[in-house]
Short mmCIF file of C-alpha atoms in Angstrom, two decimals:
data_model
loop_
_atom_site.label_atom_id
_atom_site.label_comp_id
_atom_site.label_asym_id
_atom_site.label_seq_id
_atom_site.Cartn_x
_atom_site.Cartn_y
_atom_site.Cartn_z
CA MET Y 286 142.38 -67.27 145.16
CA GLU Y 287 143.62 -70.42 143.01
CA THR Y 288 141.84 -72.67 145.06
CA LEU Y 289 138.61 -70.03 143.53
CA THR Y 290 139.96 -70.86 140.47
CA THR Y 291 140.16 -74.39 140.54
CA LYS Y 292 135.97 -74.53 142.53
CA GLN Y 293 135.03 -72.47 139.86
CA LYS Y 294 136.85 -74.96 136.80
CA ILE Y 295 135.17 -78.12 138.70
CA PHE Y 296 131.74 -75.66 138.81
CA ASN Y 297 132.12 -75.44 135.02
CA SER Y 298 133.27 -78.74 134.26
CA PRO Y 299 131.22 -80.54 131.52
CA VAL Y 300 130.41 -83.54 134.06
CA THR Y 301 129.21 -81.54 137.28
CA THR Y 302 126.88 -79.51 134.42
CA ILE Y 303 125.50 -82.49 133.22
CA ILE Y 304 125.18 -83.87 136.95
CA LEU Y 305 123.77 -80.64 138.27
CA ALA Y 306 121.26 -80.45 135.20
CA LEU Y 307 119.91 -84.23 135.84
CA LEU Y 308 119.12 -83.92 139.51
CA VAL Y 309 117.37 -80.13 138.82
CA PHE Y 310 115.73 -82.02 135.72
CA MET Y 311 114.19 -85.30 137.85
CA ALA Y 312 113.31 -83.15 140.97
CA VAL Y 313 111.12 -81.58 138.33
CA VAL Y 314 109.53 -83.96 136.73
CA ILE Y 315 108.88 -86.07 139.99
CA ALA Y 316 107.76 -83.20 141.78
CA GLY Y 317 105.70 -82.68 138.69
CA GLN Y 318 103.84 -85.12 137.86
CA GLN Y 319 102.96 -85.81 141.43
CA ILE Y 320 101.90 -82.55 141.91
CA THR Y 321 99.49 -81.65 138.87
CA SER Y 322 98.39 -85.79 139.86
CA LYS Y 323 96.64 -84.62 143.00
CA LEU Y 324 95.74 -81.14 141.66
CA LEU Y 325 93.34 -82.48 139.11
CA ALA Y 326 92.40 -85.07 140.84
CA LEU Y 327 89.99 -82.61 142.77
CA THR Y 328 88.68 -81.87 139.42
CA PRO Y 329 85.16 -83.20 137.90
CA LEU Y 330 87.29 -83.94 134.96
CA ASP Y 331 87.15 -87.09 133.27
CA LYS Y 332 90.42 -89.56 133.68
CA ASP Y 333 91.26 -89.40 129.94
CA TYR Y 334 90.87 -85.60 130.08
CA ARG Y 335 93.07 -85.43 133.47
CA SER Y 336 95.78 -87.36 131.50
CA LEU Y 337 95.72 -84.89 128.66
CA LEU Y 338 95.90 -81.90 131.06
CA LYS Y 339 98.61 -84.12 133.52
CA GLY Y 340 100.91 -84.42 130.51
CA LEU Y 341 100.63 -80.98 129.19
CA LEU Y 342 101.57 -79.38 132.69
CA VAL Y 343 104.26 -81.49 133.36
CA SER Y 344 105.86 -81.14 130.17
CA ALA Y 345 105.52 -77.53 130.04
CA MET Y 346 107.41 -77.65 133.68
CA CYS Y 347 109.82 -79.51 131.84
CA VAL Y 348 110.71 -76.63 129.28
CA TYR Y 349 110.74 -74.30 131.24
CA SER Y 350 112.83 -75.72 134.12
CA TYR Y 351 115.62 -76.96 131.68
CA ILE Y 352 115.35 -73.35 129.88
CA LEU Y 353 115.15 -71.60 133.23
CA PHE Y 354 118.20 -73.79 134.74
CA PHE Y 355 120.82 -73.61 131.47
CA LYS Y 356 120.01 -69.11 131.35
CA LYS Y 357 120.98 -69.08 134.82
CA TYR Y 358 123.99 -71.94 135.35
CA GLU Y 359 125.23 -71.42 131.61
CA LYS Y 360 124.59 -67.76 131.42
CA ARG Y 361 123.42 -67.45 128.12
CA GLU Y 362 120.66 -67.72 125.42
CA VAL Y 363 118.64 -71.15 125.57
CA THR Y 364 118.28 -71.53 121.70
CA GLU Y 365 117.11 -74.93 121.73
CA PHE Y 366 113.78 -74.35 122.82
CA ALA Y 367 114.06 -71.48 120.74
CA SER Y 368 110.16 -70.14 119.03
CA LYS Y 369 111.98 -69.91 115.66
CA GLU Y 370 110.72 -71.83 113.05
CA PHE Y 371 108.48 -73.93 115.99
CA ILE Y 372 105.64 -74.90 114.32
CA LYS Y 373 108.03 -75.82 111.03
CA ASN Y 374 110.23 -77.97 113.34
CA ILE Y 375 107.21 -80.00 114.87
CA LEU Y 376 105.72 -80.64 111.54
CA LEU Y 377 108.40 -81.80 109.80
CA GLY Y 378 109.62 -83.89 112.99
CA ILE Y 379 106.20 -85.61 112.81
CA PHE Y 380 105.91 -86.34 109.77
CA VAL Y 381 109.33 -87.80 109.70
CA GLY Y 382 108.53 -90.08 113.04
CA PHE Y 383 105.04 -91.52 111.63
CA THR Y 384 106.71 -91.63 108.41
CA LEU Y 385 109.37 -93.97 109.65
CA GLN Y 386 106.48 -96.04 111.86
CA ALA Y 387 104.53 -96.13 109.28
CA LEU Y 388 107.17 -98.17 106.73
CA THR Y 389 107.81 -100.52 109.80
CA ILE Y 390 104.01 -101.27 110.50
CA LEU Y 391 104.02 -101.93 106.68
CA VAL Y 392 106.40 -104.39 106.53
CA ILE Y 393 104.30 -106.20 109.13
CA TYR Y 394 101.37 -105.58 106.78
CA LEU Y 395 102.91 -107.55 103.60
CA ASN Y 396 104.18 -110.34 105.97
CA GLY Y 397 100.89 -111.25 106.67
CA SER Y 398 101.29 -110.36 110.59
CA TYR Y 399 99.39 -107.00 110.69
CA SER Y 400 95.02 -107.15 110.67
CA VAL Y 401 92.91 -104.53 112.25
CA ILE Y 402 90.44 -105.78 114.37
CA ALA Y 403 88.39 -102.45 114.73
CA VAL Y 404 88.39 -98.99 114.56
CA ASN Y 405 87.98 -97.11 118.16
CA PRO Y 406 86.39 -94.06 118.91
CA VAL Y 407 88.99 -91.05 118.42
CA SER Y 408 88.81 -90.77 122.50
CA PHE Y 409 91.03 -93.42 122.73
CA ILE Y 410 94.55 -91.66 120.94
CA LEU Y 411 93.89 -89.10 124.49
CA ILE Y 412 95.67 -91.27 126.95
CA PRO Y 413 98.64 -92.58 124.63
CA LEU Y 414 98.68 -88.87 122.98
CA ALA Y 415 99.62 -87.20 126.40
CA LEU Y 416 101.76 -90.31 127.57
CA MET Y 417 103.96 -90.29 124.51
CA PHE Y 418 104.38 -86.00 124.36
CA THR Y 419 105.63 -86.48 127.91
CA VAL Y 420 107.89 -89.12 127.45
CA ALA Y 421 108.86 -87.29 124.57
CA ILE Y 422 110.09 -84.57 125.84
CA ILE Y 423 111.56 -85.79 129.38
CA GLU Y 424 113.79 -88.44 127.24
CA GLU Y 425 114.91 -86.03 125.09
CA ILE Y 426 115.77 -82.71 127.38
CA LEU Y 427 117.63 -85.78 129.49
CA VAL Y 428 119.34 -87.19 126.47
CA ARG Y 429 119.73 -84.79 124.07
CA GLY Y 430 118.98 -81.68 125.38
CA ILE Y 431 121.75 -82.62 128.41
CA LEU Y 432 123.41 -85.26 127.82
CA PHE Y 433 124.15 -85.01 124.02
CA ARG Y 434 124.66 -80.83 123.73
CA ILE Y 435 127.29 -80.79 126.99
CA VAL Y 436 129.21 -83.71 125.54
CA GLU Y 437 129.54 -82.56 122.09
CA GLU Y 438 130.52 -79.07 122.92
CA LYS Y 439 133.99 -80.84 123.83
CA LEU Y 440 134.00 -84.25 122.43
CA GLY Y 441 132.62 -83.52 119.54
CA SER Y 442 129.16 -84.40 117.44
CA TYR Y 443 130.15 -87.99 116.77
CA ILE Y 444 131.52 -89.51 120.13
CA SER Y 445 128.98 -87.49 121.81
CA LEU Y 446 126.22 -89.48 119.45
CA LEU Y 447 127.57 -92.71 119.75
CA ILE Y 448 128.00 -91.84 123.69
CA SER Y 449 124.16 -90.59 124.24
CA GLY Y 450 122.83 -93.45 121.51
CA VAL Y 451 124.22 -96.02 123.97
CA THR Y 452 123.15 -94.21 127.37
CA PHE Y 453 119.62 -94.22 125.66
CA TRP Y 454 119.41 -98.03 125.01
CA ILE Y 455 121.06 -98.31 128.43
CA LEU Y 456 117.79 -96.65 129.63
CA HIS Y 457 115.43 -99.22 128.28
CA LEU Y 458 117.17 -101.85 128.98
CA ILE Y 459 115.03 -102.50 132.00
CA ASN Y 460 111.89 -102.33 129.85
CA PRO Y 461 110.43 -106.29 129.58
CA HIS Y 462 111.15 -108.15 126.35
CA SER Y 463 113.96 -106.68 125.36
CA THR Y 464 115.98 -108.35 122.52
CA PHE Y 465 119.51 -107.85 120.71
CA LEU Y 466 117.27 -106.86 118.19
CA SER Y 467 115.15 -104.31 119.93
CA GLY Y 468 118.44 -102.95 121.68
CA LEU Y 469 120.05 -102.27 118.19
CA CYS Y 470 116.97 -100.19 117.49
CA ILE Y 471 116.54 -98.26 120.42
CA THR Y 472 120.42 -97.36 120.13
CA ALA Y 473 119.95 -96.40 115.75
CA ALA Y 474 116.44 -94.29 117.07
CA GLY Y 475 119.28 -92.41 119.93
CA PHE Y 476 121.64 -92.08 116.93
CA LEU Y 477 118.51 -90.49 115.09
CA PHE Y 478 117.27 -88.19 117.37
CA GLY Y 479 120.93 -87.39 117.97
CA ALA Y 480 121.80 -86.29 114.63
CA ALA Y 481 117.75 -84.60 114.38
CA TYR Y 482 118.91 -82.50 117.12
CA MET Y 483 122.52 -81.69 115.22
CA TYR Y 484 120.89 -80.86 112.07
CA LYS Y 485 118.22 -78.06 113.72
CA ARG Y 486 120.39 -77.09 116.77
CA ASN Y 487 116.83 -77.20 118.48
CA LEU Y 488 115.03 -80.14 120.43
CA TRP Y 489 111.73 -79.42 119.28
CA PHE Y 490 112.74 -81.49 115.74
CA PRO Y 491 113.91 -84.50 118.08
CA ILE Y 492 111.00 -84.18 120.38
CA ALA Y 493 108.36 -84.65 117.92
CA ILE Y 494 110.02 -87.38 115.76
CA HIS Y 495 109.99 -89.38 119.07
CA PHE Y 496 106.55 -88.33 119.57
CA ALA Y 497 105.20 -89.32 116.45
CA TRP Y 498 107.17 -92.77 116.32
CA ASN Y 499 105.85 -93.67 119.80
CA PHE Y 500 102.47 -92.50 119.19
CA THR Y 501 102.30 -93.70 115.39
CA GLN Y 502 103.17 -97.09 117.30
CA SER Y 503 101.25 -97.58 119.91
CA GLY Y 504 97.91 -94.78 119.93
CA ILE Y 505 97.26 -95.64 116.10
CA PHE Y 506 98.26 -98.73 114.56
CA GLY Y 507 97.61 -100.48 118.24
CA ALA Y 508 101.03 -102.10 118.70
CA ILE Y 509 103.27 -102.52 121.97
CA THR Y 510 106.06 -99.40 122.55
CA SER Y 511 108.99 -100.95 124.05
CA GLY Y 512 107.87 -104.02 125.57
CA ASN Y 513 105.51 -102.02 127.69
CA GLU Y 514 102.15 -102.36 128.58
CA LYS Y 515 99.45 -101.86 125.25
CA THR Y 516 97.29 -98.50 125.57
CA ASN Y 517 94.10 -97.43 123.98
CA SER Y 518 94.52 -96.74 120.02
CA LEU Y 519 92.79 -96.04 117.32
CA LEU Y 520 92.85 -99.13 115.70
CA GLU Y 521 92.67 -102.06 117.52
CA ALA Y 522 94.82 -104.51 115.86
CA LYS Y 523 96.31 -107.92 115.62
CA ILE Y 524 99.44 -108.95 115.30
CA GLN Y 525 101.26 -112.00 114.88
CA GLY Y 526 103.90 -113.75 113.18
CA SER Y 527 108.09 -114.12 112.98
CA GLU Y 528 109.53 -112.00 115.64
CA PHE Y 529 111.93 -110.68 113.69
CA ILE Y 530 109.47 -109.42 111.73
CA THR Y 531 106.54 -107.96 114.06
CA GLY Y 532 109.33 -107.77 116.91
CA GLY Y 533 107.12 -110.23 119.64
CA ALA Y 534 106.56 -109.00 123.23
CA PHE Y 535 108.81 -105.98 122.30
CA GLY Y 536 106.61 -104.42 120.09
CA PRO Y 537 107.83 -103.48 116.02
CA GLU Y 538 110.82 -101.75 117.75
CA GLY Y 539 112.49 -105.14 117.97
CA SER Y 540 111.78 -105.83 114.31
CA ILE Y 541 114.90 -105.88 111.91
CA GLN Y 542 112.66 -103.01 109.54
CA ALA Y 543 112.44 -100.65 112.32
CA VAL Y 544 116.10 -100.72 112.87
CA VAL Y 545 117.11 -100.34 109.17
CA PHE Y 546 114.48 -97.30 108.96
CA CYS Y 547 116.39 -95.62 112.39
CA PHE Y 548 119.84 -96.07 110.40
CA VAL Y 549 118.40 -94.75 106.96
CA GLY Y 550 116.93 -91.75 108.47
CA THR Y 551 120.34 -91.08 110.78
CA PHE Y 552 122.36 -91.63 107.74
CA ILE Y 553 119.87 -89.22 105.86
CA LEU Y 554 120.36 -86.41 108.72
CA LEU Y 555 123.87 -87.02 109.12
CA ALA Y 556 124.46 -86.81 105.42
CA LEU Y 557 122.41 -83.09 105.46
CA CYS Y 558 124.74 -82.09 108.91
CA HIS Y 559 127.71 -82.82 106.61
CA ARG Y 560 126.84 -80.59 103.87
CA GLU Y 561 125.62 -77.95 106.01
CA ASN Y 562 129.20 -77.97 107.90
CA LYS Y 563 127.01 -78.58 111.43
CA ILE Y 564 129.28 -81.25 112.51
CA VAL Y 565 131.27 -80.06 115.81
CA LYS Y 566 134.88 -81.30 115.68
CA PRO Y 567 136.07 -82.25 118.99
CA TYR Y 568 138.30 -79.88 120.83
CA TRP Y 569 141.72 -81.28 120.20
CA ARG Y 570 141.39 -80.89 116.42
#
């Protein structure tokens, strides 16, 4: 009986839960991408539309696998993906992400470092739309839905915010052209998304902010995102000038104003969390 209790404690521990959830989720992501790619390749659809559908299908599989896993494993109702206020959370998140990124680009423009070369057809945004939506869902489930949420239950909001923010930065270390400023911005963005989840207790809100931040940057303004290759975009732009303002080869996320705007957004959300008593204290308090 004592051995069984010990096994149950290990099985239900936060570390075990995080490891199992990560393994299951990543297996779904990898398998989902492979299966959808092969199935969609059999259709007569254009490459852009296949990419869009692939993104939507993989995203749906990610959300469903998260709900199913935690419903069975933790034996609870998974409220992180509740449909209540879904539209409100999505629209508010898109507004926040778009505004923060638009302000970042505006500083580059006012510095004389951003100019529009051409306006592309709307169809050009399909690939970045699908890509950024899928990336936002995968990363938010991994870092906020699994890591942040489970750690917060034991160690409280602030320690969990720190751990998840640093983890978010570590995950982006392998990105090309990383700098000190880009690392600071990625960490600040991790804090922003974590604070967004704390405030709404719903993953749709940080997913929408994350998506809008990335999509506005690459899909609309034609900038590089996190040091990756440039995607198609609505605006064909020329960005040159001081790396301190433009972010250089890493993109606007490596700029000083992006860091400032992410921290400002974080502080506002944390202030709202305090006002509405949404800060979780560590177990020893």
